[in-house]
XYZ file of C-alpha atoms in Angstrom:
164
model
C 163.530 179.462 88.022
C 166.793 178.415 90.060
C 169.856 179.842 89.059
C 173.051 178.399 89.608
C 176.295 180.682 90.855
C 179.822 180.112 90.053
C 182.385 182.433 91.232
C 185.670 182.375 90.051
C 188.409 184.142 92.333
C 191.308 184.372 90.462
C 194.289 184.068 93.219
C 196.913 185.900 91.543
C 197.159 189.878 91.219
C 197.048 190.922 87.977
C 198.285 194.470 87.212
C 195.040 196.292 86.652
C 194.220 199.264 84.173
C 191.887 202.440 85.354
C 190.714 205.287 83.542
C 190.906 208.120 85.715
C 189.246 211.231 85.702
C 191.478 214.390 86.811
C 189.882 217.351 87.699
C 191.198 221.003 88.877
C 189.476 222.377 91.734
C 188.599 226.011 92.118
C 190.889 226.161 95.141
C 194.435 225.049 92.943
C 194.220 221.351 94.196
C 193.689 218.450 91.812
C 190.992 215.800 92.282
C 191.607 212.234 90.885
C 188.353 209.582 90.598
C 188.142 206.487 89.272
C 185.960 206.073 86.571
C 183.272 203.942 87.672
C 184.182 203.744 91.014
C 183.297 207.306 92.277
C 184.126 206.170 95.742
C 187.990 205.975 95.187
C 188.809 209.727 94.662
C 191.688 211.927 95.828
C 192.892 215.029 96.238
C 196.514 216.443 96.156
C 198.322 219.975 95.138
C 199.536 218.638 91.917
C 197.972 215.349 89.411
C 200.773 213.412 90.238
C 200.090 213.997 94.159
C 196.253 212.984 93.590
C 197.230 209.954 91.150
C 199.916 209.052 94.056
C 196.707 209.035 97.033
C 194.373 207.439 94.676
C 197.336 204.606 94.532
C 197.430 204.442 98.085
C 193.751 204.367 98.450
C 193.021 201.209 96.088
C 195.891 199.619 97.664
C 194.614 200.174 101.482
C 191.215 199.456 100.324
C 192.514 196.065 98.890
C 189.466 195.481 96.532
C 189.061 191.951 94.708
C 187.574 191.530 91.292
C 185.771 188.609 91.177
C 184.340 187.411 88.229
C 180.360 186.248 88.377
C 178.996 183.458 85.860
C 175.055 183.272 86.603
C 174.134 179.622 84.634
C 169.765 178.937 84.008
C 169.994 175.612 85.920
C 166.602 175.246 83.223
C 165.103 177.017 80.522
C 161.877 178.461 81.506
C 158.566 178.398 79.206
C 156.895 181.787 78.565
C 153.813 181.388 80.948
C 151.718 182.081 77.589
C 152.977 179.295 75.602
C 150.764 176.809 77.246
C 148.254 178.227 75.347
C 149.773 178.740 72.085
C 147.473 176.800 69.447
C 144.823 175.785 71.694
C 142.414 176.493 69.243
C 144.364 175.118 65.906
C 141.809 172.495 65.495
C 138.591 174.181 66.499
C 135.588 174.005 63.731
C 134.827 177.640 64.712
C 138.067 179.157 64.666
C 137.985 180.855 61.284
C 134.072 182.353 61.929
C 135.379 183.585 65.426
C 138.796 185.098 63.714
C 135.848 186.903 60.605
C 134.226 188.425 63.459
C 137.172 189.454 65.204
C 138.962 191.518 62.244
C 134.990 192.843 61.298
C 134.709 194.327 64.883
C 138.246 195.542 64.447
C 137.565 197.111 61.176
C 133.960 198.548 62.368
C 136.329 200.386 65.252
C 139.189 201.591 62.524
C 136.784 203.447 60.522
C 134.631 204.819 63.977
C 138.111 206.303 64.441
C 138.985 207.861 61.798
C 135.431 209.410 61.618
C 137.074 210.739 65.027
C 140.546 211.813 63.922
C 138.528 213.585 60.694
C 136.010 215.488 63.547
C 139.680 216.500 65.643
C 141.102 217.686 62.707
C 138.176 219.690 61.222
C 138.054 221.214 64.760
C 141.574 222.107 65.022
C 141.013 224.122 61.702
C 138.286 225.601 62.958
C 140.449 226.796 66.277
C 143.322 227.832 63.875
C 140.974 230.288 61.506
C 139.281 231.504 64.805
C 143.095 232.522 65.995
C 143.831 233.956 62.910
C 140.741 235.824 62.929
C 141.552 237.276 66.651
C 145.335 238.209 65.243
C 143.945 241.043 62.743
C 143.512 242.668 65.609
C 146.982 241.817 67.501
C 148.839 242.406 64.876
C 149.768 238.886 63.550
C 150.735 237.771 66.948
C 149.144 234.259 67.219
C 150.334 233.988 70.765
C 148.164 237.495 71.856
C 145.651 236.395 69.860
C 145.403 232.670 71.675
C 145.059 234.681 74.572
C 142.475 237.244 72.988
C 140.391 234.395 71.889
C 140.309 232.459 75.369
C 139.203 235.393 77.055
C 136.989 236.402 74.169
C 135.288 232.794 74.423
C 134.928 232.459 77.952
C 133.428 235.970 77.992
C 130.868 234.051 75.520
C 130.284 231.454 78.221
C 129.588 233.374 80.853
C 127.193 235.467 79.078
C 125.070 231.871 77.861
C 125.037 230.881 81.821
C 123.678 234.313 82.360
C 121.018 233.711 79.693
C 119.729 230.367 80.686
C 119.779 232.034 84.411
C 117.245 234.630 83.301
């Protein structure tokens, strides 16, 4: 895609309006910025001393504004569009497209067999916490703990079985 630039330099100097940010500094002094030009910042004993430098700065600094116009020389085609109804005419469109959403619903309802098995598991986890708080008084977050150490406790002791 070729783009096309137009600047447009507008000779004259307008008077230009900036939103300033005045800060106090821990040491007394004021500190001036422009807002959205962090570069252009002062510093002076009082805000009219810092808004007085910052002056003096922009001014020394002589920046131009220049306005930027970017044109499309063309519109460009989305690289996918070329294929866009390819198949409008094919015989075996509408037997592909019935085997398509069949797969797709044959995978929906493998996966919520697998969202019910997560859930019934997470149950499962929550009772076995609950269980394990009786004996930390309610606290859920002991009892988390209690029950990690309780099941890997388990583990170890099943390696040590099928060791023996």
């Amino acid at each position: 895609m070729s783009l096309s630039r137009k600047i447009t330099v507008k000779k004259t100097a307008p008077q230009l309006n900036y939103d300033v940010l005045i800060e106090n500094q821990p040491d007394g002094r004021v500190k001036a910025t422009l807002l959205g030009l962090p570069y252009y910042q002062s510093v002076g004993a009082t805000e009219e001393e810092a808004l007085n430098n910052l002056i003096q700065i922009v001014q020394q600094r002589k920046p131009e504004i220049v306005t930027l116009e970017i044109e499309h020389a063309e519109e460009a085609e989305h690289p996918w569009m070329k294929f866009a109804g390819m198949f409008k005419d094919d015989p075996q469109l509408d037997e592909v497209m019935k085997h398509i959403e069949e797969y797709r619903r044959e995978l929906d309802a493998e996966m919520e067999d697998y969202y019910q098995q997560i859930d019934e598991y997470n149950k499962q986890i929550d009772a076995d916490i609950d269980e394990h708080a009786k004996f930390t008084g309610g606290d859920r977050n002991h009892a988390l703990v209690r029950k990690a150490v309780f099941d890997s406790m388990k583990a170890n002791k099943n390696v040590e079985d099928k060791i023996q």
